[in-house]
Amino acid sequence: MLIINCPYCGPRDQSEFSNGGEAHVKRPDGSKEIGDREWGEYVFIRANPKGLFYERWVHTHGCRKWFNCVRDTSTDEILVTYKLDEKKPNLNNFKSVVKTPSGEPEVGSGNFTVEK
Amino acid sequence: MKSINLKENQFIQFHQKISFKFDGVKYFGYKGDTIASALLRNNVNLVGRSFKYHRPRGIYTCGIEEPNALVQIISEYSEPNTRATIKKIYEGMEIESQNRWPSLENDFGSINNLFSPIFTAGFYYKTFMGPHKKFWKNLYEPLIRRAAGLGKPPKDFKGISNHIHHNVDITIIGGGLNGLLAAKSFINSNYDVLLIDFEEQLGGIINNSNKISSIDNKEPKDWLKETIQEIEDSKNIKILKNTLVTTYNYINHLIAIEDRFVGSKPIEGKVNSTLHKIRTGHTILCNGHIERFLSFQNNDLPGIMLSSSFEKYMCRYGLAPSKEPVIFSNNSNSNSLVYSLIKAGLKPKAYIDSRSGEEIEPNLFDLIRKNDVPLYTNSQIKGAFGNKKIEKILVEDSSGALNEIKCDCLCLSGGINSDVHLFTQSKGLLDWDEKDLTYKPSKPFQPTITLGSASGQFNFDNLNSDINEKLKTFKVKKLDVKLELNTNAKYNIEKLWEVSPQKKSLWAKSFIDLQNDVTTKDIRQAITEGFDRIEHLKRYTTNSMGTDQGKISSINALGIVSDLLDKKVNEVGTTIYRPPYAPLSFSAIAGRNCYEFYDPERKSPIHNWHLKNGAIFEDVGQWKRPWYFQINKDESMHDAVQRESKNVRENAGILDGSTLGKIEIKGEDALEFMNLIYTNSFTKMKQGSARYALMLGEDGMVKDDGIICKISDQHFIATTTTGGAATVLGCMEEYAQTEWPNLKVFMNSITEQYATFNISGPKTREIMKKAFPNINFSNEEFPFMTFQFHEFNGVPIRILRASFTGELGYEIYIPSNSAPKIWDNIQSVGKEFGLAPYGTEAMHLLRAEKGYIIVGQDTDGSITPIDLGLSWMIGKSKKDFLGKRSLTRSDTIREDRKQLVGIIPSNKTDKLEEGQHIILDKEIKSPVPMLGHITSCYYSPTLGHDFALAVIKNGHSMIGTKAYASTSSMGTTGVDIVKPVFYDEGNKRLVS
Ligand SMILES: [Zn+2]
C-alpha cells in the first residue's frame, strides 16, 4: 500500500484516497465551438505511460481536496504531490529510469524485451 | 522411532505435565511442547496421510517449514491445517489427523497409492474432461474433493482479531543472533525500532543448536539473557513475540500476525490474534535460513526428518526423537547434529555423506572416528523402506556396493537456503550462488537490509564487519562481538538433488514436494510434455504450490530441472514466493470488519416503526429500505404490492424517502454552478420553486436525476438517487475544484440530517390539512413543484409539492431527530382517509405506470436524455453543462439508438418478464436480431394487466407497431409498442 502525501494533510495511507486518472487534461471551453476530435479526446483519450505520469488524486476520506502528483507507474512510487494551482513539475527533474522489479525494458510488458 | 527425554532446559520443565488427545487417544506432554514434540515424546510417528496418494506421513521438521504434519484442532472450532511443529499444546487440547478415512492406521484412500502410476502430473487436466461439461461439476469435482485435500473447514467459527498500526523507523524481522545484534546496535538511539520474532523466546540459532560455544567469553545462554534484558530496557525498542511477518508490501509496509494464545486455549469472545500493520523506514531482515531435504525413493516415510530439526528438538524441547538416527548429508550444516548427539551421550547409527573424505571437515572426521560412528563417504542413500515407518535404508557406498542399514530414524540435510521469501516479496532480486548452491539476496528494491544467513552469510567470520557495514548509514555504535564455535567449519556443500532408485518401478516414488505429493518423476514427465518453463512446470505439477510453498524443496526442484535441461540454475530462473509467508486466517485479515460490521447498515430515522409494522426490507446501497409491508404473515409480496399501489391511487400512501441523497449548495455563484452541473436551466426559475433535473457524464449519458429546489440564486437543495448520493456530491466537488475553481460555491451532504416523507394519493391534501392545520395547501397557494418552509411544533420543516407516483403528492423534509414524532402524527390523522405505508416495490410500480425512469434500472450508462424522450429537460440556450457537447456526437445522434418505450402484451392476459428481449419475429431462429430489452415490468392493478418499460433500437419511431418479447420458457409473446406512459397522460391528477 502506498503512502500519499496530501498537500493539505500530509502523508496518509492510500486507503484514504481515490485515483482520478491523468492530470492536466484541460476541459475544452464550452463557450466556444468544440470540434469532434477535440471533445472526443477530452472525454475518451488518456495517456497510459510506463514510467513518469502526472496524475490526479482526491483525499476522499480526509479533506476531500483534489491534488496532482507525479507517479512512476512502473514502480508505483509517488515522487511529488502538489496543489491544483501549482505549476506542474518538470519531469526531467526526476530520474526517469524505469526500474521495474524485474528490470523490464521501458517498452513492452512482462519480462520480455520488445523492440522499440 | 523411539524417543528419549534429555535434560530439562529453560523452555521445557518435566514436572509440568499436560494431557491432550490425538485421534481420541490421551497422551501427556510438557508445558512448552508443540504438538509435534509431544507426539514424538509419545513415540507417535504417523501423524497424517498425504494429499493425493494417502501415503503415511510423519513429522519432517521442527518449524514453520513443515510440509507433512498438518492437523485439525478440534478444540478450536476444528481449525484445519495447523502445523503440528508450531502449535503449542495445552491442557485438554483435542487434535485430529487429516485426510484419512476411516482411521489414520487403516486409510481407505491409500488405495490411491496402488493406482499411483496413473495419477501423474496433469492427471486431472487430462482425465476428467468428458463426456459432458456437467460431469466435472456434478461428478468428478465432488469425488476428487472428498478424496484429495487437506483438512475439513472449521465449524461455527467466530474468531476475533484486532488490527494495530505501527509507524517506526526500523523493523528488525527475526530475533536470532543477527537480529539481536542489530537491535543491540540501536539501543537508546533516536530510532523507533520494532523487533519481531515468530517464537516465544528470542535467540534463534542460539536456542536451536549447539553451533555456538561462547559469545564474548560467556555461555551463549547467559549472553542471550543479558542482551535481551538490555534490549527490553531500551525505551526506543519494542519487541513483538509470537508474531510472524507474513507480507512485505510496497513502501516498507509489513503485515504481521501475532498469536495471542500460545500454549493455551483461545477464550471465546477474546481477541485471539492481532494483525500488525507496520510502516517502517527501513526493514532489516534477519530471518535466517531453511534447511532443504533430498530426494530418493520413499523419502517421505515417517521417521525421516531434517537434521537441523532433530537438533532443534534436542536443544529446544529436551527430546531426542530417536536414540540412534542415521544421518545423510551433502554439506557441513549437519556437523553440529553429530556434535549434539555425542554431547548428549547418544551416537548416530551411521553417518553417510555424499562428499568425499577429503571434503569432509577434519574435526567432524575426528569426532566420528573417536566415537566409532560407522562412516560412509562418497555414498548415497538409494531408498528407505518400511511399513508406515522407516525400518531400513539402502546405502550405495563409494565402491558401488549396496549396504542395508536397519534404523528407526533418518536425518537429512540437503543444504541450506537463505529464507528469501520476504525479500522477494519486497521485489528484491536474487542471485544464484554456484558455490553454496542456493539463491541469495542481491539487489534490494526497497530500503531493505539483510543480515546473517538471511543475506547468504552461512559462516560467522564476518559477523561484526557485515553488521557494522550495513548499519553504517544509521551512525550507531559499532559492534565487536567475540564468537566461538563448537564445530569450526566453513559452509561446504556438494551438489546433490536426487538419488535414483535401485530398481526401476512404476511404484517407486521420490518426492520433490511432500505436501502436494509431487514426485521427481512428475517433473520429468512435465518437461517431456513441454512444460519446461519453471512457472509452467510449477502449475502443471503443482510443485511448491502447497501452503508451505515448498520451503524445504523448491530449490531442489530447480536443481533437478536445471540438470534435466542441462542449464544453469540461474538460467532456469526461480518461481516467485508470494505473500503470505505462511497461511493467514481470513478472520485475522477481516479483523473487526466482519458480521454486523462488515458493511455498515444505514437506517432511516423511522426504521423502528417499519420493524413494528411488518416491513420487509430491501438493501439499497447500504440502506435498509422497506420493500413492502405485510399486513399479516400470510400476505404474499405480490398481494402486498398490489394492495399498496391500489391504495395510493384510491386513497393515499406514505413512503419513507429519507434515504434519498440530499445536497445543499450555497455560494455567490451557486446558480452558475448548478447550470453547469445539471442539464436544466435554473436561471429563470422562481425562488421557492422546484424542478426535476438530470445530471450527465461528459459522455452525454444519464448519470443521476433528482429534484432541485431553488431557495435563491445563492442557495439550492438537490436530491439525488439513494445509491448515487456519494457519487453526485463527489462529482460536484471535483468540478468545483478542478474545472471551475473561480466559482464561489460550496456543497455539503445533508442526507442524514433530514428525513423525507413522500405522501401521495387523491386524499393527500385532506391529510396534510389535518396534519399541518396552519398551512394552506390549496392549489393556488401551494402549486405543483413549489416548496415552502414552515415551523411545526417548534420544528423547522420544508414541504415540497412533488410526486413520483403521478398522484397529488407532497414531500416533507424534517430534521431527523423530530421525524418519528411527525411520522406518527401523520399516521394517526391519516387513518380515517385510508392512509397506508407503501414500500419501494409499490413505488417502482406506480412510477413505471407514469413512465418515470429509475436511473440504473431503465438506464445503464449508455442512455442519453434524448433516448429517454426527455429533450425538454435540456437547457438548450445554456453555453455549457456536463456532457452537453456529447449530445451532438456522431454516436449520440445516430438514428438506431436504443430509446425508451412502453410495452403492453397484445393479449392482455399474457405475462411479460423483466430482462427479456424485444424481437421482431414470432419464431426464435438463431441468430435472432435483438432490438433491446425490457427494463421494468409490473402487473398494474389499475390497468388490470402487465405493462413494461423497455429500451429498444429506434424505439421512438416504433411506437404504435407490434413486436415480440422473448419468454423464459424460450417462447415469445406478442406485444404492442406504446408511449412510455400508461396512466394520466395529461398529468391532471398531479397538478390539481
Ligand atoms: Zn487531505
Coordinates of C-alpha atoms and ligand atoms in Angstrom, one line a residue, chain A residues 5-10 12 16-17 58-67, ligand 1:
Chain A
N5 CA 1.5 13.0 0.8
C6 CA -1.7 15.0 0.7
P7 CA -0.6 18.7 0.1
Y8 CA -3.2 19.7 2.8
C9 CA -3.0 16.9 5.4
G10 CA 0.5 15.4 5.0
R12 CA -1.6 9.4 4.8
E16 CA -7.9 7.3 2.3
F17 CA -7.5 8.4 -1.3
V58 CA -8.5 13.1 -4.2
H59 CA -8.3 12.7 -0.4
T60 CA -11.8 11.1 -0.3
H61 CA -11.7 10.0 3.4
G62 CA -9.9 13.1 4.5
C63 CA -10.0 16.7 3.4
R64 CA -11.8 15.8 0.1
K65 CA -9.4 18.0 -1.8
W66 CA -8.2 17.2 -5.2
F67 CA -4.5 17.5 -6.0
Ligands
ZN1 ZN -6.0 15.8 2.7

